[in-house]
Coordinates of C-alpha atoms in Angstrom, one line a residue:
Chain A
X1 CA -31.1 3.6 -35.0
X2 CA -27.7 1.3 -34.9
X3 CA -26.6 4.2 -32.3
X4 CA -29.7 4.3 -30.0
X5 CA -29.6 0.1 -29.4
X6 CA -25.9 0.4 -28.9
X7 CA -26.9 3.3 -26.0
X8 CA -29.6 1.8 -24.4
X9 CA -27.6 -1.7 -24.2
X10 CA -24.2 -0.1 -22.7
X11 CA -27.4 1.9 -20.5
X12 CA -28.8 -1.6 -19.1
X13 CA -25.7 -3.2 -19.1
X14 CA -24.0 -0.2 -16.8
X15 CA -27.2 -0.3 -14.8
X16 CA -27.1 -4.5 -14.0
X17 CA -23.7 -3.8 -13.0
X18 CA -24.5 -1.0 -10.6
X19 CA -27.5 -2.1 -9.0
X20 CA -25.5 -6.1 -8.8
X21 CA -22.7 -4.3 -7.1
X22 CA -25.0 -2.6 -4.9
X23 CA -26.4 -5.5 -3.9
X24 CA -23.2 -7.6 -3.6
X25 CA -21.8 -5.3 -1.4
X26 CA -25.1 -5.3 0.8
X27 CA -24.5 -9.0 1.3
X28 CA -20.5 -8.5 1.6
X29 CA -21.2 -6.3 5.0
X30 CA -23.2 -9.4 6.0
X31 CA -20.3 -11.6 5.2
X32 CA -17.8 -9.2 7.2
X33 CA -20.2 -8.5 9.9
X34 CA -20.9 -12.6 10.2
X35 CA -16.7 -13.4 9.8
X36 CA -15.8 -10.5 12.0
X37 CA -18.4 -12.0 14.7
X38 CA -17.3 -15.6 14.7
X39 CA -13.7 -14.2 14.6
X40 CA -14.5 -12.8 18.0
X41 CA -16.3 -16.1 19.4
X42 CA -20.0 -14.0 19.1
X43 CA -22.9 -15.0 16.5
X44 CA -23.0 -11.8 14.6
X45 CA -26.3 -10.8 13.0
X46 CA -29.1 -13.1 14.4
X47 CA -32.2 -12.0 14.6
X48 CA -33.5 -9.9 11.4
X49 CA -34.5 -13.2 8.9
X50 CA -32.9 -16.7 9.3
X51 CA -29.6 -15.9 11.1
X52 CA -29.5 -12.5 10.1
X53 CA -30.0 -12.9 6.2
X54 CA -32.2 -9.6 6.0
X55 CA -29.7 -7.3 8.2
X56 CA -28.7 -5.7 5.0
X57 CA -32.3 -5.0 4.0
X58 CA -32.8 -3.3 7.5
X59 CA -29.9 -1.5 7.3
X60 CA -30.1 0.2 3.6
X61 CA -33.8 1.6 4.9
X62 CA -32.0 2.6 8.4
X63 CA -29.4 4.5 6.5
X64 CA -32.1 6.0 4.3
X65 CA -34.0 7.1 6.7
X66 CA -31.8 8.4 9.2
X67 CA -31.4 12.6 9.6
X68 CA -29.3 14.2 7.0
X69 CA -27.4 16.3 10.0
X70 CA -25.1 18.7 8.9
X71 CA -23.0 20.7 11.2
X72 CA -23.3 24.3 11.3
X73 CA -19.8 24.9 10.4
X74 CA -18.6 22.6 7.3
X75 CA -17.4 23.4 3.4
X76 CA -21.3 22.3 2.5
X77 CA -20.5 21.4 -1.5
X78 CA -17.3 19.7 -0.6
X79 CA -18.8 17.9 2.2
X80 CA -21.3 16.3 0.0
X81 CA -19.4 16.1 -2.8
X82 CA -17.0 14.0 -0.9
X83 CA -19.1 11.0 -0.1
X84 CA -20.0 11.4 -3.8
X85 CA -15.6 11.3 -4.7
X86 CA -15.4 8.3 -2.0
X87 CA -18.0 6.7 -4.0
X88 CA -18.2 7.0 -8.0
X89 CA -14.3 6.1 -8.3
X90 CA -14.6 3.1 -6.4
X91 CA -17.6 1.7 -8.4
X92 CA -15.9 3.2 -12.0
X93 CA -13.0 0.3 -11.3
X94 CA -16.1 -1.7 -11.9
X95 CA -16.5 -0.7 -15.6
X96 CA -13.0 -1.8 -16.3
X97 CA -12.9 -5.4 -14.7
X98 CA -14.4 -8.2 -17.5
X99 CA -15.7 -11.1 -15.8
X100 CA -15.3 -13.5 -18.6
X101 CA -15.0 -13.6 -22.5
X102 CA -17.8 -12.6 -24.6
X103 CA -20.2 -15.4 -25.5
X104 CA -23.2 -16.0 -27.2
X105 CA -26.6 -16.5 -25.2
X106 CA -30.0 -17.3 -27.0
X107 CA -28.4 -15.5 -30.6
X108 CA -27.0 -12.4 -29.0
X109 CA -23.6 -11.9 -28.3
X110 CA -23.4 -10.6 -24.3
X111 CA -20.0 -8.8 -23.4
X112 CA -19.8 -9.7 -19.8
X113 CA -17.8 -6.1 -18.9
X114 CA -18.5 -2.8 -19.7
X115 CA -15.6 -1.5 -21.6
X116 CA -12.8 -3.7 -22.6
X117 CA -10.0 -0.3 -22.9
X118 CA -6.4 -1.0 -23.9
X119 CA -5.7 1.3 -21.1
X120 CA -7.7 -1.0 -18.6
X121 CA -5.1 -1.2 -15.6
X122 CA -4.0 2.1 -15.9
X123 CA -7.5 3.3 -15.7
X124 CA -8.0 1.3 -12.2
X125 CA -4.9 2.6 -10.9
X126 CA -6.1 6.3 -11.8
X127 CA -9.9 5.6 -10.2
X128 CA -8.0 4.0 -7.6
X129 CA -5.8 7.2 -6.6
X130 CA -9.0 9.7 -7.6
X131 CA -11.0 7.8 -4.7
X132 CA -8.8 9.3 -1.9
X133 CA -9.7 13.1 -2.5
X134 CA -13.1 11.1 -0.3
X135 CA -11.0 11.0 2.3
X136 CA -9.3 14.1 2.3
X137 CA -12.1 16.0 1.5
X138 CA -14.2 15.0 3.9
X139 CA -11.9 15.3 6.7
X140 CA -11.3 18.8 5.6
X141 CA -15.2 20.1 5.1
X142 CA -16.0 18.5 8.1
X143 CA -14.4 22.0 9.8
X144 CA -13.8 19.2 13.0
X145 CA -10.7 17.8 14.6
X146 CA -11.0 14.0 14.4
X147 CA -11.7 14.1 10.4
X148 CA -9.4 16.5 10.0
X149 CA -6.5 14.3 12.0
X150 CA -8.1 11.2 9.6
X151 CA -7.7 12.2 6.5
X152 CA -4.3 14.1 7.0
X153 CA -3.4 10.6 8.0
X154 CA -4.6 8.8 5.0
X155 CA -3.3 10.7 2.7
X156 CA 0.4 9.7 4.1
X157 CA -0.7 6.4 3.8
X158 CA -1.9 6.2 0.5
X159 CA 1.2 8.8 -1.1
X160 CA 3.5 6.0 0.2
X161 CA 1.3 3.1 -1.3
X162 CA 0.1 4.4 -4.3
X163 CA 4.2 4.5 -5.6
X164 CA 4.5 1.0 -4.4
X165 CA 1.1 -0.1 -6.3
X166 CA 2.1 1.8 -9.4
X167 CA 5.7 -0.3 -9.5
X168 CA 4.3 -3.6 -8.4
X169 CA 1.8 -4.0 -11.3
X170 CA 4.8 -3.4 -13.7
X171 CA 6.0 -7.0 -13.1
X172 CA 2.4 -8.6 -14.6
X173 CA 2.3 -6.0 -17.3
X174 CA 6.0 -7.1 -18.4
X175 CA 4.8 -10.7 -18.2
X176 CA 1.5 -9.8 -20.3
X177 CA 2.7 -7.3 -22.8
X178 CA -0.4 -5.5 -22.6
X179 CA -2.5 -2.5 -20.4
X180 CA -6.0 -4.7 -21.1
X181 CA -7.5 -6.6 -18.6
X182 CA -8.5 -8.8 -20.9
X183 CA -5.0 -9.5 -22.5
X184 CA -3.6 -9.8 -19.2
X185 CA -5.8 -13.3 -18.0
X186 CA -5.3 -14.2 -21.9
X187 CA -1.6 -14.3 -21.5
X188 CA -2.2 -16.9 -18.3
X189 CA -2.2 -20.3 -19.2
X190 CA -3.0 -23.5 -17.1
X191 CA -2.1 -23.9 -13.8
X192 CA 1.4 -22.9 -13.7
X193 CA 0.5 -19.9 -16.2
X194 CA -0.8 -17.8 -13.7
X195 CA 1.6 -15.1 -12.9
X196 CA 1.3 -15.6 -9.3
X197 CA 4.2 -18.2 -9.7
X198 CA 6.5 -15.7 -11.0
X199 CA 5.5 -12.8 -9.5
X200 CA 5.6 -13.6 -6.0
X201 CA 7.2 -10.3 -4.9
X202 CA 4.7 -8.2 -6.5
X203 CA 2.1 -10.2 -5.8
X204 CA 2.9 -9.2 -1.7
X205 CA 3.6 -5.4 -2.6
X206 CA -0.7 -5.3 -4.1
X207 CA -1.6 -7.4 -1.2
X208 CA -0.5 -4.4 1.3
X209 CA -1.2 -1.4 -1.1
X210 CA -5.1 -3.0 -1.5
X211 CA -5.1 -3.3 2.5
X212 CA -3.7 0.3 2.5
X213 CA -6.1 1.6 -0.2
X214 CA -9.4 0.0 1.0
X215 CA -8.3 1.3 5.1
X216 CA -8.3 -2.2 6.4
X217 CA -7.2 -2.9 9.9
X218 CA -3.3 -3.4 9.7
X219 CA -3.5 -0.1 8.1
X220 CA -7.0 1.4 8.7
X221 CA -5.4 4.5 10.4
X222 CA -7.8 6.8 8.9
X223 CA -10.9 5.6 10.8
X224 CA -9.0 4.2 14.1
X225 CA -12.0 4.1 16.3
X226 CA -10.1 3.8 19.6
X227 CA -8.3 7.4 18.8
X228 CA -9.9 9.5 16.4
X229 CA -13.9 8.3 17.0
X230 CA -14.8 7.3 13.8
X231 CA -11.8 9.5 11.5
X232 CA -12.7 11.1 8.6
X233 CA -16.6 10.3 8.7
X234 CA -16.9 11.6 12.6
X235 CA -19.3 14.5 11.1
X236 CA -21.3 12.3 8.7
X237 CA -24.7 10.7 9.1
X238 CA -27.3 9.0 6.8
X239 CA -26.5 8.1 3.6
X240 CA -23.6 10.6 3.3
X241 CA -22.2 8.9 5.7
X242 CA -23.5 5.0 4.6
X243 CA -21.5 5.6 1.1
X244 CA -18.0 5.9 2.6
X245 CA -18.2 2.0 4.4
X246 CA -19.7 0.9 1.3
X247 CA -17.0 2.1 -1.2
X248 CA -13.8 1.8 0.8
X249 CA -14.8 -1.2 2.7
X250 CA -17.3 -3.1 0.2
X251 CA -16.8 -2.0 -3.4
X252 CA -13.6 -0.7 -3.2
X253 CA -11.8 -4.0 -1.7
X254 CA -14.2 -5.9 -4.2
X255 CA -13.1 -4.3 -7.2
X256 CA -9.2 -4.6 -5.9
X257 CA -9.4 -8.1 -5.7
X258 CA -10.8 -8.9 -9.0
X259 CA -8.1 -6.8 -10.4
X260 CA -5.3 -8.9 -8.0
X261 CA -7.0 -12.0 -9.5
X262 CA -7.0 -10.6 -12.8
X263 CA -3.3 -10.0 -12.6
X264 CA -2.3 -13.0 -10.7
X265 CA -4.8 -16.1 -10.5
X266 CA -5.4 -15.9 -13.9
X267 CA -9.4 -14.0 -13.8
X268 CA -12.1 -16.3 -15.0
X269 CA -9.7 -19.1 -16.2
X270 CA -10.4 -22.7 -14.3
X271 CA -11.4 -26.2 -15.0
X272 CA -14.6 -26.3 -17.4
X273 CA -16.7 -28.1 -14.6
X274 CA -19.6 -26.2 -14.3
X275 CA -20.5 -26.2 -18.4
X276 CA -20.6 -22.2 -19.9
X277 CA -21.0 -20.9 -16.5
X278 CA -17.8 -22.0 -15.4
X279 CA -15.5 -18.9 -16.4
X280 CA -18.0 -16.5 -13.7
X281 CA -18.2 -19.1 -11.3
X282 CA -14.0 -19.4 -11.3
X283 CA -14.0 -15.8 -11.2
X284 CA -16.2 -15.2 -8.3
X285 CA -14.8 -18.1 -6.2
X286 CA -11.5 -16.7 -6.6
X287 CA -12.6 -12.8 -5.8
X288 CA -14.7 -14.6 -2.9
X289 CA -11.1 -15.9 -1.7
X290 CA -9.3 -13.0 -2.0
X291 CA -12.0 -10.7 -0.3
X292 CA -12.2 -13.2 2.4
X293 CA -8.1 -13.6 2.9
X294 CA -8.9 -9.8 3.6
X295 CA -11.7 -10.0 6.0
X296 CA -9.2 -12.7 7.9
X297 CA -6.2 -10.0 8.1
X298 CA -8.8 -7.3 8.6
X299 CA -10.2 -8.8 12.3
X300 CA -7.0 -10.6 13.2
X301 CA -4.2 -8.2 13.4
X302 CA -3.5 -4.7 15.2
X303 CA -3.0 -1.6 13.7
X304 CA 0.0 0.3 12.8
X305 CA 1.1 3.6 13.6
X306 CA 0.8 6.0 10.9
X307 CA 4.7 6.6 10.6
X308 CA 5.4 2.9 11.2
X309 CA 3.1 2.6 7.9
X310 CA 4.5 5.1 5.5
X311 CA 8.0 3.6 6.4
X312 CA 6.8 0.2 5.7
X313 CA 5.9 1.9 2.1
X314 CA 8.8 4.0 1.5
X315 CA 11.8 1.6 2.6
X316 CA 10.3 -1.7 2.2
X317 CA 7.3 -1.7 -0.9
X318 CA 9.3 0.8 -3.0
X319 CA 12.5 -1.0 -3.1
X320 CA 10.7 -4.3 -3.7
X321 CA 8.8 -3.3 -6.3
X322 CA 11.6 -1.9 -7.5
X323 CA 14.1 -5.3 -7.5
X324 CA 11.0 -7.1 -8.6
X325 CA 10.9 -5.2 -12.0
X326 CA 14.6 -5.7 -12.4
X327 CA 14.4 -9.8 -11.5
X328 CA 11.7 -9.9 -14.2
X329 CA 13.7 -8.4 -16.8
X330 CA 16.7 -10.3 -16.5
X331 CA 14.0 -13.7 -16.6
X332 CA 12.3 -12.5 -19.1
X333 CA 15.9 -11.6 -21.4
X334 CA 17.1 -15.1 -20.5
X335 CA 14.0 -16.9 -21.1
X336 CA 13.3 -15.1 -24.4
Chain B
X1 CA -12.0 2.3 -29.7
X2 CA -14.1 5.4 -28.9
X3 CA -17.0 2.8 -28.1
X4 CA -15.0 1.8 -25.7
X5 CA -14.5 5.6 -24.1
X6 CA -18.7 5.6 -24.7
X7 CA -19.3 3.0 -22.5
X8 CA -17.1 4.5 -19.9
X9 CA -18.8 7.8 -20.2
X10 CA -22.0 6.5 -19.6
X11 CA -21.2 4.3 -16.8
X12 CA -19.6 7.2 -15.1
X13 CA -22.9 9.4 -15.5
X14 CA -25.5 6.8 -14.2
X15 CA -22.7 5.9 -11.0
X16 CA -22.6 9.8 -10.4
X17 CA -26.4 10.0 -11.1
X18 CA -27.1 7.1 -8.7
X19 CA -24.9 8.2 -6.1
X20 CA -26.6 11.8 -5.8
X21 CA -30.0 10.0 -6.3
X22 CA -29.3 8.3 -2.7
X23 CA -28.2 11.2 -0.8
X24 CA -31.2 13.1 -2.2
X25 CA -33.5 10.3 -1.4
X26 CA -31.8 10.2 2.3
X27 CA -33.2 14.1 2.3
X28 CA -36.4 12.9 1.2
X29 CA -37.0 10.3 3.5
X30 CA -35.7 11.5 7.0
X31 CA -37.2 13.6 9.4
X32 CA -35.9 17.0 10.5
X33 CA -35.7 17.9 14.1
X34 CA -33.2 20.3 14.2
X35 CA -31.6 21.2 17.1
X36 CA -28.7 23.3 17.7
X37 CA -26.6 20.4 19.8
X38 CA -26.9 18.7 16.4
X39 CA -24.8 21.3 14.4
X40 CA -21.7 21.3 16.9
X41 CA -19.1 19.5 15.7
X42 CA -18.4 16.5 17.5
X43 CA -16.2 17.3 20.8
X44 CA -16.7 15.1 23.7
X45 CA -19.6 16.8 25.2
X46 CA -17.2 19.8 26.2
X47 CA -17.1 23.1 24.8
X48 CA -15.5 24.0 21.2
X49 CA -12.3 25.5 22.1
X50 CA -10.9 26.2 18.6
X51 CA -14.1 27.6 16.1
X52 CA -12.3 25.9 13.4
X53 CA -9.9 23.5 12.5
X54 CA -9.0 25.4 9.0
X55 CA -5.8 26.6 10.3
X56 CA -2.2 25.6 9.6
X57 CA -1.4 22.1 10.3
X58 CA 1.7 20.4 10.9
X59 CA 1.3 17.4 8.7
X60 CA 4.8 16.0 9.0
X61 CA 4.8 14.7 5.8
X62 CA 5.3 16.8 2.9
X63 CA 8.7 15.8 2.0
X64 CA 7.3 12.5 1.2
X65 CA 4.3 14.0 -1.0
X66 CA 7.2 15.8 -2.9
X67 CA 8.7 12.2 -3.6
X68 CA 5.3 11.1 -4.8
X69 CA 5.3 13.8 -7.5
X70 CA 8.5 12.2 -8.2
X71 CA 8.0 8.8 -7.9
X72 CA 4.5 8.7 -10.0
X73 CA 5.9 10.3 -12.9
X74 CA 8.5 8.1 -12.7
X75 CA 6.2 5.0 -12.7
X76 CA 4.3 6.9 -15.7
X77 CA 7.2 6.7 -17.8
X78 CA 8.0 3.1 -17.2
X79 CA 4.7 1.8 -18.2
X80 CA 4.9 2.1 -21.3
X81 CA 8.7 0.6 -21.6
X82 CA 6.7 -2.3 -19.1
X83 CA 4.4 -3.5 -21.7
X84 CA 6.9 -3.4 -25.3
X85 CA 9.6 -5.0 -22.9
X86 CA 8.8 -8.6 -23.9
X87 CA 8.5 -7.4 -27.6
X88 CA 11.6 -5.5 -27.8
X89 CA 13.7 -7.8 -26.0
X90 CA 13.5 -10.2 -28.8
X91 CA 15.0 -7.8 -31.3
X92 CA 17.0 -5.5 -29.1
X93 CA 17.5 -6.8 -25.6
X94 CA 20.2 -4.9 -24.9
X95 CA 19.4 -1.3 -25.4
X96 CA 15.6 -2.0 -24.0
X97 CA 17.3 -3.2 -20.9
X98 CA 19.8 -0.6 -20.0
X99 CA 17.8 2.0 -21.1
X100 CA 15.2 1.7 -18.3
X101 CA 17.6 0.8 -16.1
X102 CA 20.1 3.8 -16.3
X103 CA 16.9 6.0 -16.0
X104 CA 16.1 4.4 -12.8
X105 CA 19.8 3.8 -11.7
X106 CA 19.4 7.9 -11.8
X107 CA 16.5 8.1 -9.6
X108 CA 17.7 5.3 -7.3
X109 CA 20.2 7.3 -6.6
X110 CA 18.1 10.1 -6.0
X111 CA 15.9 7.7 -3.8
X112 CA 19.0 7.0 -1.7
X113 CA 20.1 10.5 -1.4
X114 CA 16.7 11.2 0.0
X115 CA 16.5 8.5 2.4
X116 CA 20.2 9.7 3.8
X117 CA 18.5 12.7 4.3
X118 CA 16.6 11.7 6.5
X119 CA 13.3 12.9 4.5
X120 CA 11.5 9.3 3.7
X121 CA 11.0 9.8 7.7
X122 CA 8.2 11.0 9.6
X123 CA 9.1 14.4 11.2

């Protein structure tokens, strides 16, 4: 009996988080789609609700309802299967992030995350990587030149960032002793705790390995509409196709910046203004930040060439990463 | 513990459940006109010259996925010394120190020889 209520509570709890995400990240493309307008001095959505509020509405039933086309001469199980890899690794980062300590609502204790492992960050690093074969597998079921051309591309992009991500988050885990998410914010106190003050290096290395991983503009070689169409997803339509914006572009760079504020702005931790919802609002305005300092890079800069980009990760993010572990041993052995 | 693992497991069914649930719903909902123009693989509106691209492919990078084999294991094995560092260091801060760093003083080199070589660049 003990068993079933702990199922069907992990069941509704997995299922609040999925279907919030879901709708989070219909709102986020209204968000990018409003920044990336006034960016470019034009209104953005306008017309579908008040100044374009329902645009995400309209769009989930236009993706729904669009033809399933599939070309005569694709891989057909890997080309569906790869929307499904872009997709469920993205939104599994998700079970890892905690949005807050557990408290106690109305006599029942609510965990606000999923699972709280002691392998948290390594998991979201391995989710993280997994997410790619998307990318690669699409571009090669798609039997077609211009996917094929994108994911060969990001596949050199993210073998060079992936190293750099892996050696960057060493610096936090030194400072926090621990894998957990969880530990990691605990180990952050005050204002000055945060490890953002110490780990400035690092802190830059995630910043261009989440651009990198989520295919945003400096780096968004993959897609590159002005020389490969639309990259890996050329050959994709309806909801196939509506899955890969939605976990590289939406979920995927949500997730990543919860885990950069996890590991640097110190997660739900913030003034007690706004009584015991305080820790989620913190959290969220800080995620908010982070996703918008993205959206501001995203429409502002050019892109790299592909070569320009894996040299960037090979001879610049490695050896930073690198030095940055060594500084923050010697601190830490002088500090004690 | 395995709780935890539980919770996991069950997240990872209903996002993989979900997922499929939209594509099939996508199938359910759209309407079918096929229409051999809609089966060619996109091309500019000009004929397909090559049937397929599942051919060999210069990819110009494959000494650097060799390097990531390298590289990530690497990174595996200094997680683990990443997170007893602060512990360690109290007791031993010597050996905890030089023992990482002589492993990666190794594979620095290593890194160095390969950039000399020329193979961190893109052939």
């Amino acid at each position: 009996m003990e068993i079933l209520g702990t199922v069907i509570g992990v069941v509704v709890k997995s299922l609040i988080f999925i279907v919030g995400m879901f709708l989070a990240a219909a709102y986020l493309t209204l968000i990018e789609r409003k920044f990336a307008g006034h960016v470019q001095q034009r209104p953005g959505p306008l017309h579908v609700g008040f100044h374009g509020l329902l645009q995400p509405i309209a769009d989930a039933l236009k993706v729904l309802t669009k033809e399933d086309i599939v070309p005569a001469n694709v891989d057909r199980v890997l080309f569906y299967l790869a929307s499904l890899l872009a997709f469920v690794p993205a939104i599994m980062i998700l079970a890892v992030i905690p949005f807050g300590e557990p408290f106690t609502l109305f006599g029942i204790e609510i965990k606000p995350y999923i699972t709280d492992l002691n392998v948290g960050l390594i998991l979201a690093l391995a989710f993280g990587s997994i997410s790619i074969y998307g990318v690669i597998f699409a571009g090669w079921a798609s039997n077609s030149k211009y996917p094929m051309i994108g994911g060969l591309r990001k596949a050199a992009v993210l073998i060079g960032y992936e190293v750099a991500l892996g050696f960057a988050m060493v610096g936090p885990l030194m400072m926090a002793g621990s894998f957990s998410l969880r530990e990691i914010v605990a180990a952050q106190d005050g204002f000055f705790g945060a490890f953002i003050w110490y780990q400035p290096i690092a802190f830059i290395v995630i910043l261009f390995a989440i651009l990198a991983e989520t295919g945003r503009t400096p780096f968004d070689v993959q897609e590159a509409e002005a020389e490969l169409v639309s990259g890996y997803n050329t050959e994709y339509s309806g909801m196939k196709f509506g899955l890969f914006p939605l976990a590289e572009w939406y979920i995927g760079t949500f997730v990543l910046s919860a885990i950069a504020v996890i590991l640097f702005f110190g997660g739900w931790k913030g003034p007690q203004i706004f009584g015991f919802l305080s820790p989620f609002i913190w959290f969220f305005l800080k995620v908010a930040m982070m996703f918008m300092f993205f959206l501001w890079v995203h429409w502002t800069l050019p892109r790299y060439r592909v070569d320009q980009i894996t040299e960037i990760a090979w001879k610049v993010m490695l050896p930073l990463s690198l030095l940055n572990i060594f500084i923050t041993a010697i601190i830490i052995l002088i500090k004690g | 513990m395995a709780t935890g693992y539980f919770g996991l497991t069950i997240f990872f069914v209903l996002a993989f459940f979900i997922g499929s649930a939209l594509l099939i719903l996508n199938r359910l909902l759209a309407p079918k006109a096929p229409d051999p123009y809609k089966e060619y693989p996109y091309e500019c509106g000009v004929p397909l010259y090559d049937k397929t691209t599942w051919t060999t492919i210069d990819q110009k990078y494959y000494l650097l996925g060799l390097l990531l084999v390298l590289f990530d294991l690497e990174s595996a094995f200094v997680f683990p010394w990443a997170v007893i560092f602060r512990e360690v260091a109290q007791v031993a801060p010597g050996f905890i120190f030089t023992e990482m760093f002589l492993f990666l003083f190794v594979l620095i080199l290593g890194y160095l020889y390969a950039w000399k070589k020329g193979a961190l660049r893109w052939q």
